[in-house]
Short mmCIF file of C-alpha atoms and ligand atoms in Angstrom, two decimals:
data_model
loop_
_atom_site.label_atom_id
_atom_site.label_comp_id
_atom_site.label_asym_id
_atom_site.label_seq_id
_atom_site.Cartn_x
_atom_site.Cartn_y
_atom_site.Cartn_z
CA MET A 569 16.42 6.79 6.10
CA PRO A 570 14.39 4.42 3.89
CA THR A 571 12.09 1.96 5.70
CA ARG A 572 13.68 -0.97 3.86
CA ALA A 573 16.98 -0.58 5.67
CA ARG A 574 15.35 -0.59 9.09
CA ARG A 575 14.77 -3.73 11.10
CA ASN A 576 11.17 -4.71 11.79
CA LEU A 577 10.71 -5.17 15.54
CA VAL A 578 7.64 -7.37 14.98
CA GLY A 579 8.90 -10.93 15.23
CA ALA A 580 12.18 -10.16 16.99
CA SER A 581 13.12 -12.37 19.94
CA ARG A 582 14.40 -10.98 23.23
CA ALA A 583 17.97 -11.91 22.21
CA GLU A 584 17.60 -10.17 18.84
CA LEU A 585 16.32 -7.01 20.52
CA GLN A 586 19.18 -7.12 22.97
CA ALA A 587 21.63 -7.27 20.05
CA LEU A 588 19.82 -4.46 18.22
CA LEU A 589 19.90 -2.24 21.29
CA ALA A 590 23.51 -3.11 22.21
CA GLU A 591 24.90 0.21 21.02
CA LEU A 592 21.94 2.35 22.05
CA ASP A 593 21.27 1.08 25.56
CA PRO A 594 22.62 -2.37 26.39
CA ARG A 595 20.83 -2.79 29.73
CA PRO A 596 18.64 -5.93 29.47
CA PHE A 597 15.56 -4.20 30.88
CA ARG A 598 15.50 -1.89 27.86
CA ALA A 599 15.27 -4.79 25.42
CA GLU A 600 12.58 -6.28 27.64
CA GLN A 601 10.59 -3.03 27.57
CA VAL A 602 10.68 -2.96 23.77
CA TYR A 603 9.71 -6.65 23.66
CA GLN A 604 6.73 -6.00 25.91
CA TRP A 605 5.56 -3.10 23.75
CA VAL A 606 5.64 -5.20 20.61
CA ALA A 607 4.58 -8.62 21.89
CA ARG A 608 2.15 -7.72 24.71
CA ARG A 609 0.89 -4.20 24.26
CA MET A 610 0.77 -4.43 20.46
CA ALA A 611 2.34 -0.98 19.94
CA ALA A 612 2.07 0.24 16.36
CA SER A 613 5.20 2.43 16.43
CA VAL A 614 8.39 3.12 18.35
CA GLY A 615 6.86 6.52 19.20
CA GLU A 616 4.24 4.77 21.38
CA MET A 617 6.89 3.25 23.65
CA THR A 618 6.48 5.98 26.22
CA ASN A 619 8.54 4.40 29.00
CA LEU A 620 11.67 4.70 26.82
CA PRO A 621 13.52 8.05 27.03
CA LYS A 622 12.72 10.26 24.07
CA ALA A 623 16.33 10.21 22.84
CA LEU A 624 16.32 6.42 22.83
CA ARG A 625 13.02 6.33 20.92
CA GLU A 626 14.52 8.65 18.31
CA ALA A 627 17.71 6.64 18.02
CA LEU A 628 15.79 3.37 17.83
CA SER A 629 13.55 4.80 15.10
CA GLU A 630 16.62 5.29 12.94
CA HIS A 631 17.36 1.56 13.11
CA ALA A 632 13.97 -0.03 13.47
CA VAL A 633 10.28 0.12 12.64
CA VAL A 634 7.15 -1.58 13.91
CA ALA A 635 5.51 -2.88 10.73
CA ASP A 636 2.47 -5.11 10.31
CA PRO A 637 0.81 -6.30 7.09
CA ASP A 638 -1.55 -3.93 5.23
CA VAL A 639 -5.26 -4.63 5.52
CA LEU A 640 -6.50 -5.07 1.92
CA GLU A 641 -10.03 -6.05 2.78
CA VAL A 642 -12.19 -7.04 5.75
CA ARG A 643 -15.35 -9.06 5.25
CA ARG A 644 -17.86 -9.37 8.04
CA GLY A 645 -20.50 -12.05 8.38
CA GLY A 646 -23.77 -11.89 10.32
CA ASP A 647 -22.33 -14.35 12.87
CA GLY A 648 -19.63 -11.81 13.81
CA THR A 649 -16.85 -13.47 11.80
CA ALA A 650 -14.34 -10.97 10.39
CA LYS A 651 -12.13 -12.20 7.61
CA TYR A 652 -9.04 -10.17 6.79
CA ALA A 653 -7.02 -10.20 3.56
CA LEU A 654 -3.53 -9.01 4.57
CA ALA A 655 -0.70 -7.97 2.26
CA PHE A 656 3.05 -8.04 2.89
CA PRO A 657 5.57 -5.71 1.22
CA ASP A 658 6.50 -8.31 -1.43
CA GLY A 659 2.87 -8.39 -2.55
CA ALA A 660 1.99 -11.73 -0.95
CA VAL A 661 -1.59 -11.86 0.36
CA VAL A 662 -2.79 -14.11 3.16
CA GLU A 663 -5.94 -14.49 5.22
CA ALA A 664 -6.56 -14.25 8.93
CA VAL A 665 -9.94 -14.56 10.59
CA ALA A 666 -11.52 -13.54 13.91
CA MET A 667 -14.47 -15.71 14.98
CA PRO A 668 -16.42 -14.74 18.10
CA MET A 669 -17.24 -17.79 20.22
CA GLU A 670 -18.83 -18.09 23.65
CA GLY A 671 -16.57 -16.28 26.11
CA HIS A 672 -13.67 -15.71 23.73
CA THR A 673 -12.72 -15.01 20.13
CA THR A 674 -10.85 -17.55 18.02
CA ILE A 675 -8.20 -16.06 15.76
CA CYS A 676 -7.18 -18.12 12.75
CA LEU A 677 -3.73 -17.44 11.26
CA SER A 678 -1.95 -18.39 8.02
CA SER A 679 1.51 -19.96 8.07
CA GLN A 680 2.37 -19.85 4.34
CA THR A 681 1.24 -17.80 1.31
CA GLY A 682 -0.03 -20.92 -0.46
CA CYS A 683 0.21 -24.65 0.12
CA ALA A 684 2.14 -27.39 -1.66
CA VAL A 685 0.20 -30.20 0.03
CA GLY A 686 -2.47 -29.97 -2.67
CA CYS A 687 -5.62 -31.25 -0.97
CA ILE A 688 -8.26 -31.40 -3.71
CA PHE A 689 -11.03 -29.80 -1.59
CA CYS A 690 -8.96 -26.82 -0.42
CA VAL A 691 -8.72 -23.52 -2.30
CA THR A 692 -5.24 -22.84 -0.91
CA GLY A 693 -4.16 -26.27 -2.09
CA VAL A 694 -5.72 -25.83 -5.51
CA LEU A 695 -3.94 -22.48 -5.97
CA GLY A 696 -0.60 -24.14 -5.25
CA ALA A 697 2.60 -23.62 -3.31
CA GLY A 698 3.66 -20.31 -1.83
CA ARG A 699 6.44 -19.20 0.46
CA ASN A 700 6.87 -19.63 4.20
CA LEU A 701 5.83 -16.69 6.33
CA THR A 702 8.36 -15.52 8.89
CA GLY A 703 7.53 -15.64 12.59
CA GLY A 704 7.07 -11.85 12.44
CA GLU A 705 4.69 -12.07 9.48
CA ILE A 706 2.57 -14.63 11.34
CA PHE A 707 2.66 -12.63 14.56
CA GLY A 708 1.85 -9.50 12.51
CA GLN A 709 -1.47 -11.10 11.48
CA TYR A 710 -2.30 -11.67 15.14
CA ARG A 711 -1.34 -8.11 16.12
CA THR A 712 -3.32 -6.62 13.23
CA ILE A 713 -6.49 -8.49 14.14
CA LEU A 714 -6.19 -7.71 17.86
CA ARG A 715 -5.69 -4.02 17.18
CA SER A 716 -8.23 -3.65 14.38
CA GLU A 717 -10.91 -5.54 16.32
CA GLY A 718 -10.17 -3.62 19.54
CA MET A 719 -9.23 -6.88 21.26
CA VAL A 720 -5.80 -6.20 22.80
CA GLY A 721 -5.96 -7.93 26.18
CA ALA A 722 -9.25 -9.74 25.41
CA PRO A 723 -9.53 -13.54 25.85
CA VAL A 724 -8.62 -15.29 22.61
CA ASN A 725 -7.77 -18.72 21.27
CA VAL A 726 -5.40 -19.02 18.33
CA VAL A 727 -5.56 -21.65 15.61
CA PHE A 728 -3.15 -22.24 12.74
CA MET A 729 -5.91 -23.21 10.32
CA GLY A 730 -5.54 -20.48 7.71
CA MET A 731 -3.51 -20.79 4.55
CA GLY A 732 -0.57 -23.16 4.47
CA GLU A 733 0.79 -26.21 6.24
CA PRO A 734 2.24 -25.04 9.59
CA LEU A 735 4.48 -28.07 10.04
CA LEU A 736 6.23 -27.35 6.74
CA ASN A 737 7.17 -23.98 8.28
CA LEU A 738 8.18 -24.95 11.78
CA ALA A 739 10.73 -22.17 12.12
CA GLY A 740 8.20 -19.43 11.43
CA VAL A 741 5.43 -21.11 13.40
CA SER A 742 7.57 -21.80 16.49
CA ARG A 743 8.70 -18.18 16.63
CA ALA A 744 5.10 -17.01 16.28
CA VAL A 745 3.94 -19.42 19.00
CA GLU A 746 6.68 -18.10 21.29
CA LEU A 747 5.52 -14.51 20.71
CA ILE A 748 1.84 -15.38 21.04
CA ALA A 749 2.64 -17.14 24.33
CA GLU A 750 3.27 -13.68 25.82
CA THR A 751 -0.49 -13.08 25.70
CA VAL A 752 -2.12 -16.51 25.32
CA SER A 753 -1.31 -19.77 27.08
CA PRO A 754 -0.04 -22.46 24.66
CA ARG A 755 -3.06 -24.47 25.86
CA ARG A 756 -5.16 -22.03 23.88
CA VAL A 757 -3.07 -22.30 20.71
CA THR A 758 -3.73 -25.08 18.19
CA VAL A 759 -1.57 -26.08 15.25
CA SER A 760 -3.48 -27.94 12.53
CA THR A 761 -1.55 -30.24 10.22
CA SER A 762 -2.29 -32.40 7.22
CA GLY A 763 -0.07 -35.04 8.85
CA ILE A 764 3.58 -34.11 8.34
CA VAL A 765 5.12 -36.85 10.50
CA PRO A 766 8.61 -35.36 11.07
CA GLY A 767 6.96 -32.04 11.95
CA ILE A 768 4.70 -33.74 14.50
CA ARG A 769 7.76 -35.32 16.12
CA LYS A 770 9.52 -31.93 16.29
CA LEU A 771 6.44 -30.24 17.68
CA ALA A 772 6.32 -32.91 20.38
CA GLY A 773 9.75 -31.71 21.52
CA LEU A 774 8.88 -28.00 21.87
CA GLU A 775 9.07 -26.59 25.36
CA ARG A 776 5.94 -24.47 24.97
CA ARG A 777 3.97 -27.02 23.03
CA PRO A 778 0.72 -25.92 21.40
CA LYS A 779 -2.24 -28.26 20.98
CA LEU A 780 -2.35 -30.46 17.93
CA ALA A 781 -5.13 -30.90 15.37
CA VAL A 782 -4.76 -33.35 12.50
CA SER A 783 -6.72 -33.16 9.26
CA LEU A 784 -7.56 -36.81 8.76
CA ASN A 785 -10.34 -36.50 6.17
CA ALA A 786 -10.36 -40.20 5.25
CA THR A 787 -10.47 -43.63 6.83
CA THR A 788 -8.30 -45.62 4.42
CA GLN A 789 -4.87 -44.95 2.99
CA GLU A 790 -6.19 -45.15 -0.56
CA GLN A 791 -9.00 -42.67 0.04
CA ARG A 792 -6.69 -40.32 1.91
CA GLU A 793 -4.15 -40.29 -0.92
CA ARG A 794 -6.90 -39.39 -3.36
CA LEU A 795 -7.96 -36.39 -1.26
CA MET A 796 -4.56 -35.36 0.11
CA PRO A 797 -1.69 -36.32 -2.22
CA ILE A 798 0.83 -35.80 0.59
CA ALA A 799 -0.63 -38.86 2.35
CA ALA A 800 1.47 -41.00 0.00
CA ARG A 801 4.60 -39.55 1.58
CA TRP A 802 3.49 -40.00 5.21
CA PRO A 803 1.08 -42.94 5.26
CA LEU A 804 -1.79 -43.30 7.69
CA ASP A 805 -0.15 -46.00 9.83
CA GLU A 806 3.02 -43.91 10.28
CA LEU A 807 0.91 -40.85 11.07
CA LEU A 808 -1.14 -42.70 13.68
CA ALA A 809 2.03 -44.13 15.25
CA ALA A 810 3.49 -40.60 15.57
CA LEU A 811 0.24 -39.42 17.17
CA ARG A 812 0.21 -42.31 19.65
CA ALA A 813 3.69 -41.15 20.70
CA PHE A 814 2.71 -37.46 20.97
CA PRO A 815 3.00 -36.30 24.59
CA LEU A 816 -0.34 -35.18 26.03
CA GLU A 817 -0.81 -33.75 29.48
CA ARG A 818 -3.66 -35.13 31.57
CA GLY A 819 -7.03 -34.33 30.11
CA ARG A 820 -5.66 -33.08 26.80
CA ARG A 821 -6.61 -34.55 23.47
CA ILE A 822 -5.68 -34.47 19.83
CA THR A 823 -8.38 -33.04 17.55
CA PHE A 824 -9.06 -34.86 14.31
CA GLU A 825 -10.60 -32.74 11.58
CA TYR A 826 -12.66 -34.52 8.99
CA VAL A 827 -13.88 -32.50 5.99
CA MET A 828 -17.06 -34.21 4.86
CA LEU A 829 -17.45 -34.81 1.13
CA ALA A 830 -20.70 -36.28 -0.22
CA GLY A 831 -20.31 -39.76 -1.66
CA ILE A 832 -16.55 -39.78 -0.98
CA ASN A 833 -15.82 -40.13 2.74
CA ASP A 834 -19.26 -39.94 4.39
CA SER A 835 -20.49 -43.56 4.34
CA ASP A 836 -21.55 -45.64 7.32
CA ASP A 837 -18.50 -47.82 6.64
CA ASP A 838 -16.26 -44.75 7.03
CA ALA A 839 -18.01 -43.88 10.27
CA ARG A 840 -17.44 -47.42 11.57
CA ARG A 841 -13.77 -47.51 10.49
CA LEU A 842 -12.91 -44.18 12.10
CA PRO A 843 -13.19 -45.23 15.79
CA ARG A 844 -11.08 -48.30 15.08
CA LEU A 845 -8.31 -46.13 13.57
CA LEU A 846 -8.31 -43.73 16.51
CA LYS A 847 -8.36 -46.38 19.21
CA GLY A 848 -5.89 -45.60 21.98
CA ILE A 849 -5.47 -41.91 21.06
CA PRO A 850 -7.15 -39.46 23.49
CA CYS A 851 -9.02 -37.42 20.91
CA LYS A 852 -12.08 -35.66 19.63
CA VAL A 853 -13.37 -35.56 16.08
CA ASN A 854 -14.54 -32.37 14.41
CA LEU A 855 -16.67 -33.00 11.32
CA ILE A 856 -16.42 -30.10 8.86
CA PRO A 857 -19.00 -30.10 6.08
CA LEU A 858 -17.19 -29.00 2.89
CA ASN A 859 -17.32 -25.26 2.42
CA PRO A 860 -17.88 -25.20 -1.33
CA ASP A 861 -16.13 -22.78 -3.66
CA GLN A 862 -17.74 -23.08 -7.06
CA ARG A 863 -14.88 -21.55 -8.97
CA TYR A 864 -12.42 -24.25 -8.04
CA LEU A 865 -14.23 -27.12 -6.42
CA GLY A 866 -17.33 -27.49 -8.60
CA GLU A 867 -17.48 -31.27 -8.51
CA LEU A 868 -17.24 -31.66 -4.71
CA GLU A 869 -20.21 -31.23 -2.39
CA ALA A 870 -21.00 -31.32 1.30
CA PRO A 871 -23.27 -34.17 2.41
CA ASP A 872 -26.79 -33.15 3.50
CA GLU A 873 -27.47 -32.54 7.17
CA GLU A 874 -29.17 -35.89 7.60
CA ARG A 875 -26.09 -37.77 6.36
CA ILE A 876 -23.78 -35.71 8.57
CA SER A 877 -25.96 -36.36 11.62
CA ALA A 878 -26.09 -40.09 10.87
CA PHE A 879 -22.28 -40.17 10.51
CA ALA A 880 -21.86 -38.27 13.78
CA GLY A 881 -24.35 -40.64 15.43
CA ILE A 882 -22.32 -43.73 14.50
CA LEU A 883 -19.19 -42.11 15.95
CA ALA A 884 -21.00 -41.11 19.14
CA SER A 885 -22.35 -44.62 19.63
CA ALA A 886 -18.76 -45.90 19.41
CA HIS A 887 -17.95 -43.45 22.27
CA VAL A 888 -16.04 -41.01 20.06
CA ASN A 889 -16.28 -37.40 21.22
CA VAL A 890 -17.65 -35.76 18.07
CA THR A 891 -18.70 -32.24 17.09
CA VAL A 892 -19.91 -30.81 13.79
CA ARG A 893 -18.66 -27.41 12.62
CA TRP A 894 -21.80 -26.02 11.06
CA SER A 895 -20.50 -23.46 8.54
CA LYS A 896 -19.02 -20.76 10.80
CA GLY A 897 -18.17 -17.97 8.42
CA ARG A 898 -19.47 -19.63 5.27
CA GLU A 899 -21.07 -16.40 4.10
CA VAL A 900 -17.70 -14.62 4.21
CA ALA A 901 -15.92 -17.46 2.40
CA ALA A 902 -14.08 -18.46 5.55
CA ALA A 903 -12.66 -21.82 4.47
CA CYS A 904 -8.94 -21.90 4.06
CA GLY A 905 -7.84 -19.70 1.14
CA GLN A 906 -11.25 -18.71 -0.16
CA LEU A 907 -11.06 -14.94 0.31
CA ARG A 908 -7.62 -14.80 -1.21
CA GLY A 909 -8.92 -17.05 -4.00
CA GLN A 910 -11.55 -14.43 -4.72
CA ILE A 911 -9.01 -11.61 -4.65
CA ILE A 912 -6.89 -13.52 -7.17
CA ALA A 913 -10.01 -14.03 -9.29
CA ARG A 914 -10.41 -10.24 -9.47
CA GLY A 915 -6.93 -9.76 -10.92
CA PRO A 916 -3.30 -10.62 -10.23
CA ALA A 917 -2.18 -7.11 -9.27
CA GLN A 918 -3.30 -7.57 -5.66
CA ALA A 919 -2.08 -11.06 -5.00
CA GLY A 920 1.39 -11.56 -6.42
CA GLY A 921 4.16 -12.13 -3.93
CA GLY A 922 5.72 -15.50 -3.48
CA SER A 923 2.73 -17.40 -4.79
CA PRO A 924 2.52 -18.69 -8.32
CA ALA A 925 -0.34 -17.45 -10.49
CA PRO A 926 -3.37 -19.77 -10.46
N1 SAH B 1690 -2.76 -27.13 6.40
C1 SAH B 1690 -3.33 -27.37 7.66
C2 SAH B 1690 -4.02 -26.17 8.27
C3 SAH B 1690 -4.82 -25.31 7.35
S1 SAH B 1690 -6.27 -26.05 6.67
C4 SAH B 1690 -4.28 -28.54 7.61
O1 SAH B 1690 -4.60 -29.02 6.52
O2 SAH B 1690 -4.67 -29.02 8.68
C5 SAH B 1690 -7.38 -26.00 8.04
C6 SAH B 1690 -8.57 -26.93 7.92
O3 SAH B 1690 -9.45 -26.48 6.88
C7 SAH B 1690 -8.18 -28.36 7.58
O4 SAH B 1690 -8.77 -29.25 8.49
C8 SAH B 1690 -8.76 -28.55 6.19
O5 SAH B 1690 -9.08 -29.91 6.00
C9 SAH B 1690 -9.96 -27.61 6.21
N2 SAH B 1690 -10.43 -27.20 4.89
C10 SAH B 1690 -9.71 -26.88 3.81
N3 SAH B 1690 -10.51 -26.56 2.77
C11 SAH B 1690 -11.79 -26.69 3.20
C12 SAH B 1690 -13.07 -26.51 2.60
N4 SAH B 1690 -13.20 -26.11 1.33
N5 SAH B 1690 -14.15 -26.75 3.37
C13 SAH B 1690 -14.04 -27.13 4.66
N6 SAH B 1690 -12.87 -27.30 5.27
C14 SAH B 1690 -11.74 -27.10 4.57
FE1 SF4 B 1691 -2.65 -27.26 2.56
FE2 SF4 B 1691 -4.25 -27.66 4.69
FE3 SF4 B 1691 -5.25 -26.79 2.37
FE4 SF4 B 1691 -4.37 -29.28 2.55
S1 SF4 B 1691 -6.10 -28.39 3.69
S2 SF4 B 1691 -3.94 -27.88 0.86
S3 SF4 B 1691 -2.63 -29.01 3.91
S4 SF4 B 1691 -3.81 -25.71 3.66
#
């Protein structure tokens, strides 16, 4: 039977598995066993599901497969970062990254095959819109990294900071978060958004709510619109109001990401405005010096270290909890979309799929 006709078990919910197994073995514990193999033990095939009777495995194999994206390329940096280019059957290519930290590894996942938000400093944005990934395609990135890196069962954090805007794909992202929650507490999962206000409100209502990070990147509406065209649609004051209403358990905070661009958003005035904007929101600020990509972003630059430290100093003196992300993974082109950008640069054959040509 051709693979195409068979259902992919990666991404299926418990209810969907129950329906799929209805004619083979309708007892709920069977569906649960299959779910555990796919979502917890990261099985790569039905054949591995050794607590199912052989006859059931054979029957299930006629209806279903366990299929993850193909690994096109893995780039490793000296800091231990491993950046994966992953391809889906329609030819779409996305990135996922594993970054070793102290005591755990952070896994960064993509939510879309491109991004329509169009931030001028972001390779994914510059390459343009793509399609939404399904929950299974997002979860497949996670499974692939865990298995390839030998990390099934290891302590990990998950961040939705790869390609795409997660809150423009809430269906896919919520399903992925639900599946990831089998192995990682939602407290260790972060969704990063460019500020899609209706999406933030919906996320606030999720039962297993991940943590929220917001890419602020500017301190005035005008400046933000210049860097992130979508800011015109969901203005800064509306965004901040939605964040003030976002439910936070005790001790939890919203992370604000701030990509630092020399001469654009790195002035002392910006640093003084920022704490005033964030007043009343339990938060921390993560300053991200621009990760330059000459091919697309030639005219933008990261500020020098002195400027970044001075900016961070002003925030700290206003009692803002601030950290600087000093180029983790820069040598493997780890900023959003950069590896895929380079694959596209080598020729369209490897990066078609739902994304438009650059
Ligand atoms: N679309 C979501 C999540 C993916 S982008 C969002 O925008 O939040 C993840 C982070 O990478 C964002 O904070 C974004 O501002 C940052 N980023 C994008 N391009 C970058 C670059 N060239 N250098 C440094 N950070 C970048
Ligand atoms: Fe999209 Fe985020 Fe890149 Fe902006 S920074 S274009 S929202 S992926």
